[in-house]
XYZ file of C-alpha atoms in Angstrom:
382
model
C 120.125 73.287 89.308
C 118.184 75.738 87.133
C 120.245 77.076 84.228
C 119.401 79.124 81.157
C 121.293 79.694 77.915
C 122.188 83.219 78.982
C 125.834 83.561 79.933
C 126.673 84.971 83.341
C 128.063 88.488 83.113
C 130.140 90.511 85.500
C 128.393 93.298 87.359
C 129.808 96.423 88.931
C 128.021 97.232 92.158
C 128.164 100.757 93.507
C 127.724 100.384 97.231
C 126.527 103.352 99.237
C 127.547 104.118 102.773
C 127.159 100.857 104.723
C 124.290 99.865 102.455
C 123.293 96.526 103.921
C 120.180 96.554 101.793
C 121.487 98.350 98.725
C 119.576 101.535 98.092
C 117.487 101.980 101.217
C 117.645 103.122 104.783
C 118.381 99.905 106.628
C 118.752 101.818 109.886
C 115.090 102.780 109.630
C 114.126 99.186 108.963
C 116.093 97.960 111.970
C 114.667 100.672 114.217
C 111.095 99.819 113.284
C 111.724 96.123 113.736
C 113.220 96.783 117.159
C 110.212 98.896 118.175
C 107.814 96.201 117.022
C 109.573 93.453 118.968
C 109.592 95.631 122.075
C 105.847 96.283 121.946
C 104.318 93.222 120.284
C 102.049 91.125 122.483
C 103.189 88.020 120.612
C 106.520 87.522 118.851
C 106.396 83.787 118.142
C 103.985 80.901 117.570
C 104.945 78.704 120.506
C 101.495 79.173 122.043
C 99.857 77.771 118.888
C 101.656 74.435 118.620
C 99.200 72.329 120.626
C 96.129 73.966 119.068
C 97.420 73.364 115.555
C 98.167 69.745 116.396
C 94.763 69.198 117.995
C 92.947 70.718 115.021
C 94.684 68.382 112.593
C 96.629 71.162 110.903
C 99.977 69.604 111.727
C 98.904 66.291 110.157
C 97.764 68.109 106.998
C 101.078 69.960 106.852
C 102.964 66.678 106.980
C 100.889 65.094 104.218
C 100.988 68.179 101.985
C 104.721 68.779 102.275
C 105.550 65.124 101.759
C 103.367 64.996 98.645
C 105.003 68.118 97.223
C 108.486 66.672 97.639
C 107.482 63.363 96.047
C 105.843 65.148 93.106
C 108.856 67.431 92.636
C 111.185 64.421 92.547
C 108.917 62.633 90.054
C 108.814 65.627 87.687
C 112.578 65.993 87.788
C 113.252 62.249 87.450
C 115.027 62.250 90.789
C 114.972 58.830 92.372
C 113.335 58.920 95.788
C 115.899 57.919 98.335
C 115.286 55.563 101.205
C 113.935 57.413 104.220
C 117.161 56.679 106.030
C 118.992 58.727 103.397
C 116.611 61.660 103.315
C 118.438 64.770 104.388
C 116.456 66.307 107.232
C 119.025 68.952 107.962
C 117.311 71.762 109.811
C 118.874 75.046 110.844
C 120.737 74.762 114.085
C 118.246 76.849 116.073
C 115.558 74.176 115.946
C 114.824 72.131 119.054
C 113.565 69.096 117.125
C 117.019 67.571 116.755
C 116.649 66.287 113.200
C 119.023 63.516 112.110
C 119.541 61.695 108.795
C 117.065 59.082 110.075
C 114.233 61.492 110.844
C 110.946 60.293 109.349
C 108.618 62.460 107.263
C 106.098 62.892 110.095
C 108.738 64.772 112.061
C 110.521 66.354 109.121
C 107.481 68.152 107.728
C 105.716 69.051 110.993
C 107.670 72.178 111.896
C 105.973 75.431 112.790
C 108.740 77.987 113.196
C 108.471 80.646 115.875
C 108.318 83.550 113.457
C 106.023 86.570 113.474
C 105.931 89.031 110.608
C 106.060 92.548 111.962
C 103.389 95.137 111.065
C 105.947 97.669 109.886
C 104.827 100.786 108.064
C 107.657 100.363 105.570
C 108.083 97.681 102.989
C 111.773 96.926 102.828
C 114.070 97.391 99.859
C 113.025 97.662 96.266
C 109.338 96.900 96.618
C 107.534 96.933 93.249
C 103.767 97.422 93.102
C 101.885 95.605 90.361
C 103.733 92.294 90.329
C 101.892 89.267 88.963
C 99.975 86.596 90.826
C 101.888 83.495 89.807
C 103.633 80.510 91.343
C 106.740 80.212 89.157
C 109.024 83.221 89.640
C 112.178 81.950 87.943
C 111.877 83.212 84.335
C 115.462 83.229 82.939
C 117.341 83.244 86.228
C 119.999 80.619 86.896
C 120.556 79.026 90.264
C 119.522 76.285 92.655
C 115.819 75.628 92.236
C 113.820 76.279 95.397
C 110.248 75.130 96.032
C 108.714 77.030 98.942
C 105.706 76.248 101.153
C 104.650 79.224 103.285
C 101.844 78.918 105.829
C 100.176 81.974 107.386
C 98.772 81.600 110.936
C 96.631 84.098 112.874
C 98.718 84.865 115.948
C 95.618 85.515 118.066
C 93.382 82.572 117.089
C 96.117 80.135 116.004
C 94.036 79.354 112.913
C 95.407 79.290 109.366
C 94.647 82.465 107.409
C 93.025 81.642 104.038
C 92.204 83.988 101.168
C 95.011 86.491 101.688
C 97.818 87.226 99.252
C 101.436 86.456 100.067
C 104.042 88.345 98.066
C 107.689 87.290 97.803
C 110.764 88.821 96.222
C 114.515 88.252 96.401
C 117.787 89.054 94.688
C 119.244 86.709 92.091
C 122.263 84.423 92.405
C 124.721 87.309 92.052
C 122.958 89.602 94.515
C 120.881 91.808 92.186
C 117.182 92.678 92.481
C 115.171 92.803 89.275
C 112.665 95.602 88.735
C 114.655 98.590 90.007
C 117.585 100.771 89.004
C 119.639 102.237 91.825
C 123.168 102.550 93.075
C 124.183 99.359 94.821
C 121.915 97.151 92.738
C 123.851 95.670 89.859
C 124.718 97.539 86.682
C 123.057 100.945 86.983
C 123.721 101.567 83.270
C 121.287 98.777 82.403
C 118.062 100.761 82.102
C 116.114 97.634 81.154
C 116.347 96.204 84.663
C 113.412 98.344 85.785
C 111.174 96.215 83.555
C 112.366 92.873 84.936
C 109.905 90.803 86.954
C 112.054 87.797 87.807
C 112.045 86.384 91.331
C 108.966 88.434 92.235
C 105.383 87.270 92.557
C 102.235 86.794 94.575
C 100.135 83.795 95.551
C 96.803 83.485 97.400
C 96.672 81.336 100.508
C 94.399 78.289 100.406
C 92.089 76.964 103.118
C 95.142 75.873 105.109
C 96.735 79.309 104.880
C 99.339 77.991 102.440
C 100.973 79.761 99.491
C 103.554 78.034 97.288
C 106.299 79.384 95.040
C 108.830 78.006 92.607
C 111.936 80.193 92.624
C 115.713 79.950 93.042
C 117.823 80.157 96.165
C 118.721 83.831 96.716
C 122.279 85.079 96.462
C 123.952 87.595 98.749
C 125.063 91.196 98.622
C 127.298 93.343 100.804
C 126.255 93.346 104.445
C 123.392 90.854 104.184
C 123.045 87.097 104.343
C 120.772 85.189 101.937
C 117.097 85.995 102.536
C 113.670 86.262 100.907
C 111.272 89.140 101.531
C 107.684 88.185 102.287
C 104.647 90.431 102.597
C 101.016 89.596 103.376
C 98.075 91.534 101.934
C 94.865 90.830 103.871
C 92.531 93.231 102.064
C 93.693 93.031 98.452
C 91.568 92.426 95.352
C 92.785 90.482 92.340
C 92.637 92.658 89.216
C 91.760 91.452 85.679
C 95.462 91.682 84.714
C 96.331 89.149 87.435
C 97.963 91.671 89.746
C 96.828 93.375 92.944
C 97.098 96.757 91.252
C 99.080 99.753 92.415
C 96.874 100.984 95.254
C 97.354 98.196 97.751
C 98.202 97.714 101.400
C 100.701 95.598 103.270
C 99.447 93.853 106.332
C 102.732 92.288 107.354
C 106.340 92.272 106.232
C 109.249 90.015 107.056
C 112.272 88.121 105.837
C 112.895 84.380 105.671
C 116.417 83.046 106.170
C 118.332 79.795 105.620
C 120.680 77.502 107.497
C 124.293 78.631 107.196
C 125.486 75.187 106.092
C 122.972 75.293 103.260
C 124.074 78.787 102.206
C 127.689 77.634 102.168
C 126.859 74.647 99.962
C 124.852 76.759 97.513
C 127.523 79.478 97.315
C 129.989 76.884 96.022
C 127.867 76.254 92.920
C 127.542 78.313 89.742
C 126.564 81.085 89.234
C 126.678 81.926 92.961
C 130.435 81.382 92.989
C 130.865 84.231 90.480
C 129.463 86.774 92.951
C 132.436 88.846 94.134
C 130.582 90.872 96.746
C 131.787 90.116 100.283
C 129.844 87.252 101.837
C 128.035 87.967 105.091
C 127.232 84.974 107.285
C 124.091 84.543 109.359
C 126.122 85.276 112.480
C 127.276 88.584 110.974
C 123.867 89.758 109.726
C 122.623 92.281 112.281
C 119.036 92.300 110.972
C 118.850 88.521 111.398
C 120.363 88.869 114.873
C 117.768 91.473 115.795
C 114.926 89.495 114.238
C 115.880 86.316 116.077
C 115.519 87.689 119.597
C 113.862 85.515 122.208
C 111.798 82.706 120.706
C 111.594 84.307 117.259
C 112.917 81.892 114.630
C 112.805 83.098 110.998
C 114.975 80.330 109.477
C 113.307 78.003 106.982
C 113.270 74.224 107.357
C 114.338 72.362 104.210
C 115.180 69.076 102.558
C 117.132 68.242 99.429
C 115.189 66.865 96.484
C 118.125 64.726 95.426
C 121.607 63.941 96.656
C 123.014 67.471 96.386
C 121.855 71.070 96.335
C 122.165 71.114 92.541
C 119.109 68.818 92.391
C 116.982 71.471 94.073
C 115.459 72.173 97.474
C 112.089 72.108 99.188
C 111.749 74.599 102.059
C 108.900 75.525 104.363
C 108.006 78.102 106.985
C 104.867 78.704 109.046
C 104.601 82.166 110.538
C 102.119 84.267 112.456
C 100.482 87.572 111.575
C 98.169 90.039 113.283
C 95.233 90.198 110.862
C 94.043 93.543 112.239
C 96.992 95.452 110.763
C 97.079 97.024 107.300
C 99.321 99.819 106.030
C 99.428 101.786 102.791
C 102.370 100.904 100.535
C 104.611 103.491 98.898
C 106.652 101.441 96.398
C 109.948 102.135 94.671
C 108.536 101.206 91.264
C 105.121 100.760 89.659
C 104.888 97.868 87.191
C 102.408 98.384 84.351
C 101.657 97.079 80.883
C 104.584 99.027 79.432
C 106.995 97.909 82.128
C 108.338 99.508 85.268
C 108.097 103.206 86.137
C 110.073 104.633 89.033
C 108.075 106.307 91.775
C 109.300 109.929 91.944
C 108.532 110.009 95.668
C 109.295 106.500 96.885
C 108.971 105.452 100.481
C 111.357 103.227 102.339
C 111.266 100.797 99.433
C 113.078 103.159 97.102
C 116.672 104.031 96.387
C 118.778 106.171 98.658
C 119.576 106.393 102.337
C 122.498 105.251 104.405
C 122.617 101.829 105.963
C 124.463 100.000 108.663
C 123.712 99.018 112.241
C 121.328 101.623 113.662
C 122.220 103.887 116.512
C 121.337 102.392 119.851
C 121.531 98.850 118.490
C 123.389 96.489 120.799
C 125.151 93.670 118.925
C 124.533 90.174 120.326
C 127.432 88.367 121.974
C 130.026 87.280 119.437
C 128.734 89.506 116.620
C 131.427 90.902 114.331
C 130.968 93.162 111.297
C 130.862 91.260 107.991
C 133.727 91.634 105.507
C 133.642 94.867 103.537
C 131.072 96.394 105.894
C 130.739 99.287 106.307
C 132.222 100.593 103.103
C 133.295 104.103 102.358
C 130.709 106.110 100.458
C 130.723 105.323 96.718
C 133.213 102.511 97.096
C 132.800 100.218 94.119
C 132.595 96.467 94.492
C 132.512 94.030 91.586
C 129.986 91.196 91.552
């Protein structure tokens, strides 16, 4: 568990009309995702599995992920458990049938059926000018999460090296750093626009892999725990170790977690101080829409120790269409003096109603999450 000396404080969250992503038009996001899935020639990586195995990429994934877990345990003085005790709990959508006796060759071989969509919008609270760095935690408390992302070309089934993968998420109590807007924590705290925690960028190596050290994300009204990921295929590293403000997003998506894992994390501090209504995976309509067919955006994971408090290692391989690149219109520009709000933000900025989009058909068994939708300007404490 990653803790700092800072005491947890209560937050008042002003939730807009059905604001599943606080402060942005989630209906637009869902509509664009739906259009992409309806027209994409590929929506999963199932066709790449044999090619990746034949090219030795699967074997390298196994060795790399195993080494990362062993090194993480060594650094944290966590005794490596017998392989029979290693928790290989995968999300329940996987077909590999992991058990507590699963060996590392199976545990670390997964290539999830996930394709990042070439949307023209960038999701909530995107900040341009974030730093290229591996450790995103700063002063944030929560369950430490080591992440191994692998980018695969959906057409060639080859890893995609030398691109930049950007990740951002809310903190343990459901607040995004770097922006000020209704529905995102204490709007009276003007300093939040300068915060850079839980945001960062990493280049992919020759195996298409980018790694991050962060914390497990919390939840906010209407959404389950998730991490935003974006791939920049034509970006240039600037002298200040950012990609600058004039950059393009090639692909955008969200990574999710097993519900049992979310439940375990939510029982620990400071997650258990978050008073926003908890939305489960089954209640999250964006996850339901993004998991259609063979699409599988849930991360595989293993515990570093005997409980979630000891930290987690999670991994996800996903496909992108390298021919796509779209201009980004961020909510905030981060510079040397801190964050500056974009006066004309795109989809990534504050404002806009949320909720299940018109024309969206809920999957069988879907029920609205607690507290969703809310009446406009209803206040929820976190």
